[in-house]
């Protein structure tokens, strides 16, 4: 059957969609890229904010109206449960975030409608990859036990579970043998690897509440795999920015000079209410500790504006923290109450126009700050992994430096263009807030 997967949401969803594609291809189905060619369309949904959920559910509704065989997977399915069929009465099947591995069986059975919310098929899905490409996502930890006040993720993705290290290492070895050069290790909170359950076996006793050395050990093991030139990971938490993590950055050049460290707010009052388990000062100390390794380390973040009770003063504290941390990039989100979370019990009292204003202020700050940070790189030479022709201008090539910054440069004339996954040295000649302009040496 010809099928297509549409993905909404974070990298975890991108990875889950890829696993479904791999399993469907292995079951004899054909992946197509145009919706009109597909007989079956699967929508992978997000529910972190209400708008995100509405987009995915709306998309599934449109497909059903167009007469496609339609499946919905991912976080919104888990949140809605059986109600998903009142929202989408003609939906063919719906599977939660830990049941995506069942999709080929559900399609083969052909008994619709069908709802799966359990964990059956999870481990099969976790290790399946589509062949090709120089980059791969590898899920090392599923679920989350942090329970931040605003976040629905623990409700929909379940308890935290770290995959055994030997399984992860074997998976990366297999990817390297297929030509993968960059892996991005994924989890809601990857530095908690090996905390909720032992990842390295009996020697690695679980350390509830703390941060074990299991993650730095994993970085070391993966750095030892031939062919893997870059190791990225996301997301991190300041409490996990330990001396052992810093040592892994220092010792293994494969570990990319980038850390995504969601801060959410710069106000201690709001951070405490969110249950983030760090103060503004502790967060800034973690950034300083990591940047001490390399001042060019790229630090990126997530911020929520308009959290219940966020005053102008709290907001200004977020603004000033963002300047002090000198974020290379940031993702700003307007607070959206999610049913069943702690903060949903509080009045959503920052008006939508004010959320929008705060959002715009932080975006403008980030433009200026991103440009300042990027300008410091002008004149340096970046090692860039080629992605392909630039989307805006096909005569240019585009790739990413170790800090995950986008670098664009003129392809030299008369020479064959470097292939995807090739490494090229590019001199940075100019800077934009989100892009570096280079010239080949
Ligand atoms: N409202 C707005 N943003 C949210 N995020 C998580 N939950 C919410 C919510 N209820 C943001 C956080 C997180 C990112 C993935 O989404 O900033 O880091
Ligand atoms: Fe987990 Fe907190 Fe991240 Fe939500 S914001 S996914 S609860 S660590």
Coordinates of C-alpha atoms in Angstrom, one line a residue, residues 4-424:
X4 CA 2.7 8.8 3.8
X5 CA 3.4 10.1 7.4
X6 CA 2.8 13.7 8.3
X7 CA 4.6 14.8 11.4
X8 CA 3.8 17.6 13.9
X9 CA 5.8 18.4 17.0
X10 CA 9.2 17.7 18.4
X11 CA 12.2 15.6 17.3
X12 CA 10.8 12.6 19.3
X13 CA 7.8 12.6 17.0
X14 CA 10.1 13.0 13.9
X15 CA 12.0 9.9 15.1
X16 CA 8.7 7.9 15.9
X17 CA 7.5 8.7 12.3
X18 CA 10.7 7.5 10.9
X19 CA 10.4 4.2 12.8
X20 CA 6.8 3.8 11.5
X21 CA 8.1 4.4 8.0
X22 CA 10.8 1.8 8.4
X23 CA 8.4 -0.8 9.8
X24 CA 5.9 -0.1 7.0
X25 CA 8.6 -0.4 4.4
X26 CA 9.8 -3.7 5.9
X27 CA 6.2 -5.0 5.8
X28 CA 6.2 -4.4 2.0
X29 CA 4.4 -1.0 1.8
X30 CA 5.7 1.9 -0.3
X31 CA 6.5 5.3 1.1
X32 CA 5.4 8.2 -1.2
X33 CA 6.1 11.9 -0.9
X34 CA 2.9 13.3 -2.4
X35 CA -0.4 13.2 -0.6
X36 CA -2.4 12.6 -3.7
X37 CA -0.4 9.4 -4.4
X38 CA -1.0 7.9 -0.9
X39 CA -3.7 5.4 -0.1
X40 CA -3.0 5.6 3.6
X41 CA -2.0 8.8 5.5
X42 CA -0.8 8.6 9.1
X43 CA -0.7 11.9 11.1
X44 CA 1.7 12.0 14.0
X45 CA 0.3 14.4 16.5
X46 CA 1.6 16.7 19.2
X47 CA -0.4 18.0 22.2
X48 CA 2.2 20.2 24.1
X49 CA 0.1 23.3 23.3
X50 CA -3.6 23.3 22.3
X51 CA -2.8 24.9 18.9
X52 CA -0.4 22.0 18.1
X53 CA -3.1 19.5 18.9
X54 CA -5.7 21.3 16.8
X55 CA -3.4 21.4 13.8
X56 CA -2.8 17.6 13.8
X57 CA -6.4 16.7 14.5
X58 CA -7.6 19.2 11.9
X59 CA -5.2 17.7 9.3
X60 CA -6.5 14.2 10.0
X61 CA -10.1 15.6 9.6
X62 CA -9.2 17.0 6.2
X63 CA -7.7 13.7 5.1
X64 CA -10.8 11.8 6.2
X65 CA -13.0 14.2 4.3
X66 CA -10.9 13.6 1.2
X67 CA -11.6 9.9 1.5
X68 CA -8.2 8.7 2.5
X69 CA -7.6 5.8 4.8
X70 CA -6.4 7.8 7.9
X71 CA -4.5 6.9 11.0
X72 CA -3.6 9.2 13.9
X73 CA -0.6 8.5 16.1
X74 CA 1.3 10.3 18.8
X75 CA 0.7 12.4 21.9
X76 CA -2.7 13.8 21.1
X77 CA -4.1 10.3 20.8
X78 CA -3.0 9.5 24.3
X79 CA -4.5 12.6 25.7
X80 CA -7.8 12.2 23.9
X81 CA -8.1 8.4 24.4
X82 CA -11.4 7.0 23.1
X83 CA -12.7 10.6 22.6
X84 CA -10.5 10.8 19.5
X85 CA -13.4 9.0 17.7
X86 CA -15.9 11.6 18.8
X87 CA -13.6 14.3 17.4
X88 CA -12.9 12.3 14.2
X89 CA -15.9 9.8 13.8
X90 CA -14.5 8.3 10.6
X91 CA -10.9 7.9 11.7
X92 CA -9.6 4.4 10.8
X93 CA -7.1 3.9 13.6
X94 CA -5.4 5.8 16.5
X95 CA -2.3 4.7 18.4
X96 CA -0.6 6.3 21.3
X97 CA 3.1 7.4 21.4
X98 CA 4.3 4.0 22.8
X99 CA 2.3 1.9 20.4
X100 CA 3.4 3.1 17.0
X101 CA 5.2 -0.2 16.4
X102 CA 1.8 -1.9 16.0
X103 CA 0.8 0.2 12.9
X104 CA 1.9 -2.4 10.3
X105 CA -0.1 -5.1 12.1
X106 CA -3.2 -2.9 12.4
X107 CA -3.0 -2.1 8.7
X108 CA -2.6 -5.8 7.8
X109 CA -5.6 -6.7 10.0
X110 CA -7.7 -4.1 8.4
X111 CA -10.3 -4.2 11.3
X112 CA -11.2 -0.5 11.7
X113 CA -11.8 1.6 13.8
X114 CA -9.0 0.6 16.1
X115 CA -7.5 2.2 19.2
X116 CA -4.2 1.2 20.8
X117 CA -2.8 3.1 23.9
X118 CA -0.4 0.5 25.4
X119 CA 3.2 -0.2 24.9
X120 CA 3.1 -3.3 22.7
X121 CA 5.6 -3.0 19.9
X122 CA 7.6 -0.3 21.5
X123 CA 11.0 -1.9 21.4
X124 CA 10.6 -3.0 17.8
X125 CA 9.8 0.6 16.8
X126 CA 12.7 2.1 18.9
X127 CA 15.4 0.4 16.8
X128 CA 13.9 0.6 13.3
X129 CA 15.5 3.1 10.9
X130 CA 14.9 4.0 7.2
X131 CA 18.1 3.4 5.2
X132 CA 20.0 6.4 3.8
X133 CA 21.2 9.8 5.0
X134 CA 24.2 10.9 7.0
X135 CA 22.3 11.9 10.1
X136 CA 20.1 9.8 12.4
X137 CA 18.0 10.3 15.5
X138 CA 18.5 7.6 18.2
X139 CA 16.0 7.5 21.1
X140 CA 17.8 6.7 24.3
X141 CA 15.1 7.5 26.8
X142 CA 11.4 7.6 26.6
X143 CA 8.8 9.3 28.8
X144 CA 9.5 11.8 31.6
X145 CA 9.1 11.9 35.4
X146 CA 9.9 15.5 35.9
X147 CA 6.4 16.7 36.2
X148 CA 6.8 20.4 35.4
X149 CA 3.6 22.2 36.3
X150 CA 2.6 23.2 32.7
X151 CA 3.7 20.1 30.8
X152 CA 1.5 17.3 29.5
X153 CA 4.3 15.2 28.2
X154 CA 4.6 12.9 31.3
X155 CA 0.8 12.2 31.0
X156 CA 1.1 11.2 27.3
X157 CA 4.5 9.7 27.0
X158 CA 4.4 7.9 30.3
X159 CA 7.1 7.1 32.8
X160 CA 10.7 7.6 32.1
X161 CA 12.6 4.6 30.8
X162 CA 16.2 4.4 29.7
X163 CA 17.0 1.9 26.9
X164 CA 19.8 -0.5 27.8
X165 CA 23.2 1.0 26.7
X166 CA 24.2 -2.1 24.8
X167 CA 21.1 -1.8 22.7
X168 CA 21.8 1.9 22.0
X169 CA 25.5 1.2 21.2
X170 CA 24.5 -1.7 18.8
X171 CA 22.0 0.5 17.1
X172 CA 24.6 3.3 16.5
X173 CA 27.1 0.7 15.3
X174 CA 24.6 -0.5 12.7
X175 CA 23.9 3.1 11.6
X176 CA 27.6 3.8 11.3
X177 CA 28.0 0.7 9.1
X178 CA 25.3 2.2 6.8
X179 CA 27.1 5.5 6.4
X180 CA 25.6 7.5 9.2
X181 CA 28.1 10.1 10.4
X182 CA 26.0 12.1 12.9
X183 CA 23.7 10.8 15.6
X184 CA 21.4 12.9 17.8
X185 CA 20.5 11.2 21.0
X186 CA 16.9 11.9 22.0
X187 CA 14.9 12.0 25.1
X188 CA 12.7 14.5 27.0
X189 CA 15.6 14.8 29.5
X190 CA 18.6 12.9 28.2
X191 CA 20.9 13.8 31.1
X192 CA 18.6 11.6 33.2
X193 CA 19.7 8.6 31.2
X194 CA 20.2 5.6 33.6
X195 CA 18.5 7.4 36.5
X196 CA 15.0 5.8 36.6
X197 CA 16.4 2.4 35.6
X198 CA 19.9 1.1 35.2
X199 CA 21.1 1.4 31.6
X200 CA 24.5 -0.3 31.9
X201 CA 23.5 -3.3 33.9
X202 CA 23.8 -4.2 37.6
X203 CA 27.0 -2.1 38.1
X204 CA 25.0 1.0 37.2
X205 CA 22.7 1.2 40.2
X206 CA 19.7 3.5 39.6
X207 CA 20.1 6.8 41.4
X208 CA 16.6 8.2 42.0
X209 CA 16.4 11.9 41.9
X210 CA 20.0 12.4 41.0
X211 CA 22.1 12.4 37.9
X212 CA 24.2 9.3 37.3
X213 CA 27.3 9.0 35.1
X214 CA 25.4 6.8 32.7
X215 CA 24.9 9.5 30.1
X216 CA 28.6 10.7 29.9
X217 CA 29.5 7.0 29.8
X218 CA 27.2 6.6 26.8
X219 CA 28.8 9.5 25.0
X220 CA 32.2 7.9 25.6
X221 CA 31.0 4.5 24.2
X222 CA 29.5 6.2 21.1
X223 CA 32.6 8.3 20.5
X224 CA 34.5 5.0 20.3
X225 CA 32.4 3.9 17.3
X226 CA 34.3 4.3 14.0
X227 CA 32.6 6.5 11.4
X228 CA 30.6 8.5 13.9
X229 CA 32.0 12.0 13.5
X230 CA 29.3 14.0 15.4
X231 CA 27.3 13.3 18.5
X232 CA 24.4 15.6 19.4
X233 CA 21.8 15.2 22.1
X234 CA 18.6 16.9 23.2
X235 CA 17.1 18.1 25.6
X236 CA 19.3 18.8 28.6
X237 CA 18.6 20.1 32.1
X238 CA 21.0 22.4 34.1
X239 CA 21.1 19.8 37.0
X240 CA 22.7 17.4 34.6
X241 CA 25.5 19.7 33.6
X242 CA 27.9 17.9 35.9
X243 CA 31.7 17.7 35.9
X244 CA 31.4 14.3 34.2
X245 CA 29.4 15.8 31.4
X246 CA 32.0 18.6 31.0
X247 CA 34.7 16.0 30.9
X248 CA 33.0 14.2 28.0
X249 CA 32.8 17.4 26.1
X250 CA 36.5 18.0 26.7
X251 CA 37.7 14.5 25.9
X252 CA 35.6 13.6 22.9
X253 CA 35.8 15.9 19.9
X254 CA 32.8 14.0 18.4
X255 CA 30.5 15.6 21.0
X256 CA 29.2 18.7 19.3
X257 CA 29.7 22.1 20.9
X258 CA 26.0 22.7 21.3
X259 CA 23.7 22.3 24.2
X260 CA 19.9 22.8 24.2
X261 CA 19.1 23.8 27.7
X262 CA 15.4 24.8 28.1
X263 CA 15.2 27.6 30.8
X264 CA 11.4 28.4 30.5
X265 CA 11.7 31.5 32.7
X266 CA 14.2 33.8 34.3
X267 CA 12.1 34.6 37.3
X268 CA 12.8 32.5 40.5
X269 CA 9.2 32.9 41.6
X270 CA 7.9 31.4 38.3
X271 CA 10.6 28.7 38.1
X272 CA 9.6 27.5 41.6
X273 CA 6.0 27.5 40.6
X274 CA 6.8 25.5 37.5
X275 CA 8.7 23.0 39.6
X276 CA 11.8 23.3 37.4
X277 CA 14.2 22.5 40.3
X278 CA 16.7 25.2 39.6
X279 CA 17.0 28.9 40.3
X280 CA 18.0 31.6 37.9
X281 CA 21.5 31.7 39.5
X282 CA 21.9 27.9 39.2
X283 CA 20.8 28.0 35.6
X284 CA 23.3 30.7 34.7
X285 CA 26.1 28.9 36.6
X286 CA 25.4 25.8 34.5
X287 CA 25.7 27.8 31.3
X288 CA 28.9 29.4 32.6
X289 CA 30.3 25.9 33.5
X290 CA 29.6 24.6 30.0
X291 CA 30.9 27.8 28.2
X292 CA 34.1 27.7 30.2
X293 CA 34.9 24.6 28.1
X294 CA 34.6 26.6 24.9
X295 CA 33.4 30.2 24.7
X296 CA 31.9 29.5 21.2
X297 CA 29.7 26.7 22.6
X298 CA 26.3 27.2 21.2
X299 CA 23.6 27.4 23.9
X300 CA 20.0 27.3 22.8
X301 CA 16.8 27.3 24.9
X302 CA 13.0 27.2 25.2
X303 CA 11.0 29.9 27.0
X304 CA 7.4 30.2 27.9
X305 CA 5.8 33.6 28.0
X306 CA 2.5 34.4 29.8
X307 CA 2.6 31.6 32.4
X308 CA -0.2 32.1 35.1
X309 CA 0.7 35.1 37.3
X310 CA 3.7 36.2 35.1
X311 CA 4.1 39.9 35.9
X312 CA 6.0 42.5 33.9
X313 CA 8.8 42.1 36.5
X314 CA 8.9 38.3 36.0
X315 CA 9.0 38.9 32.2
X316 CA 11.8 41.4 32.5
X317 CA 13.7 38.8 34.6
X318 CA 13.4 36.4 31.7
X319 CA 14.6 39.1 29.3
X320 CA 17.7 39.9 31.3
X321 CA 18.5 36.2 31.9
X322 CA 18.4 35.6 28.1
X323 CA 20.9 38.4 27.6
X324 CA 23.1 37.2 30.5
X325 CA 23.1 33.6 29.1
X326 CA 23.8 34.9 25.6
X327 CA 21.6 32.3 23.9
X328 CA 22.6 31.5 20.3
X329 CA 19.0 30.7 19.5
X330 CA 15.8 30.4 21.4
X331 CA 12.3 29.0 20.9
X332 CA 9.6 31.1 22.5
X333 CA 6.2 29.6 23.3
X334 CA 3.0 31.3 24.5
X335 CA 1.6 29.5 27.6
X336 CA -1.2 27.2 26.8
X337 CA -3.1 25.5 29.7
X338 CA -3.1 21.7 29.2
X339 CA -5.9 19.7 30.9
X340 CA -4.9 17.8 34.0
X341 CA -1.6 19.6 34.5
X342 CA -0.9 21.5 37.8
X343 CA -0.8 24.9 36.2
X344 CA -4.1 24.4 34.4
X345 CA -5.8 24.7 37.8
X346 CA -4.6 28.3 37.9
X347 CA -6.3 31.2 36.0
X348 CA -4.7 31.7 32.6
X349 CA -4.5 35.4 33.5
X350 CA -2.1 36.9 31.0
X351 CA -4.3 38.2 28.1
X352 CA -3.5 36.8 24.6
X353 CA -2.4 40.3 23.4
X354 CA 0.1 40.5 26.2
X355 CA 1.4 37.0 25.5
X356 CA 1.8 38.0 21.9
X357 CA 3.6 41.3 22.9
X358 CA 6.1 39.4 25.2
X359 CA 6.6 36.8 22.5
X360 CA 7.5 39.6 20.0
X361 CA 9.8 41.3 22.4
X362 CA 11.8 38.1 23.0
X363 CA 12.0 37.3 19.3
X364 CA 13.4 40.8 18.6
X365 CA 15.9 40.4 21.4
X366 CA 16.9 37.1 20.0
X367 CA 17.4 38.5 16.5
X368 CA 19.8 41.1 17.9
X369 CA 21.6 38.6 20.2
X370 CA 21.8 35.9 17.5
X371 CA 23.4 38.4 15.2
X372 CA 25.9 39.5 17.8
X373 CA 26.8 35.9 18.7
X374 CA 27.2 35.0 15.0
X375 CA 29.3 38.1 14.2
X376 CA 32.0 36.8 16.6
X377 CA 32.5 33.9 14.2
X378 CA 33.3 36.0 11.2
X379 CA 36.8 35.2 10.1
X380 CA 36.9 31.8 11.8
X381 CA 36.9 28.5 9.9
X382 CA 34.0 26.2 10.5
X383 CA 33.9 22.5 9.9
X384 CA 30.6 22.0 8.1
X385 CA 28.6 18.9 7.4
X386 CA 27.0 19.3 4.0
X387 CA 23.2 18.9 3.8
X388 CA 22.6 19.8 0.2
X389 CA 21.6 22.8 -2.0
X390 CA 20.3 25.8 0.0
X391 CA 16.5 26.0 0.0
X392 CA 16.5 29.7 -0.9
X393 CA 19.2 29.7 -3.5
X394 CA 20.0 26.4 -5.3
X395 CA 23.4 27.6 -6.5
X396 CA 24.5 27.7 -2.8
X397 CA 25.2 24.8 -0.5
X398 CA 23.9 24.5 3.0
X399 CA 25.1 22.6 6.0
X400 CA 25.6 22.8 9.8
X401 CA 28.6 23.6 11.9
X402 CA 29.4 21.7 15.2
X403 CA 27.2 24.2 17.0
X404 CA 24.2 23.2 14.8
X405 CA 24.3 26.7 13.1
X406 CA 23.2 26.9 9.5
X407 CA 26.1 27.8 7.2
X408 CA 25.4 28.7 3.5
X409 CA 28.1 29.2 0.9
X410 CA 28.6 29.5 -2.9
X411 CA 29.3 26.1 -4.5
X412 CA 32.7 26.4 -6.2
X413 CA 32.3 26.4 -10.0
X414 CA 33.6 23.6 -12.1
X415 CA 34.0 21.3 -9.2
X416 CA 31.5 18.5 -8.4
X417 CA 29.3 19.5 -5.5
X418 CA 30.2 17.8 -2.2
X419 CA 27.7 15.1 -1.3
X420 CA 25.4 15.1 1.6
X421 CA 27.3 14.1 4.7
X422 CA 30.7 15.4 3.4
X423 CA 32.7 17.6 5.7
X424 CA 34.0 20.8 4.3

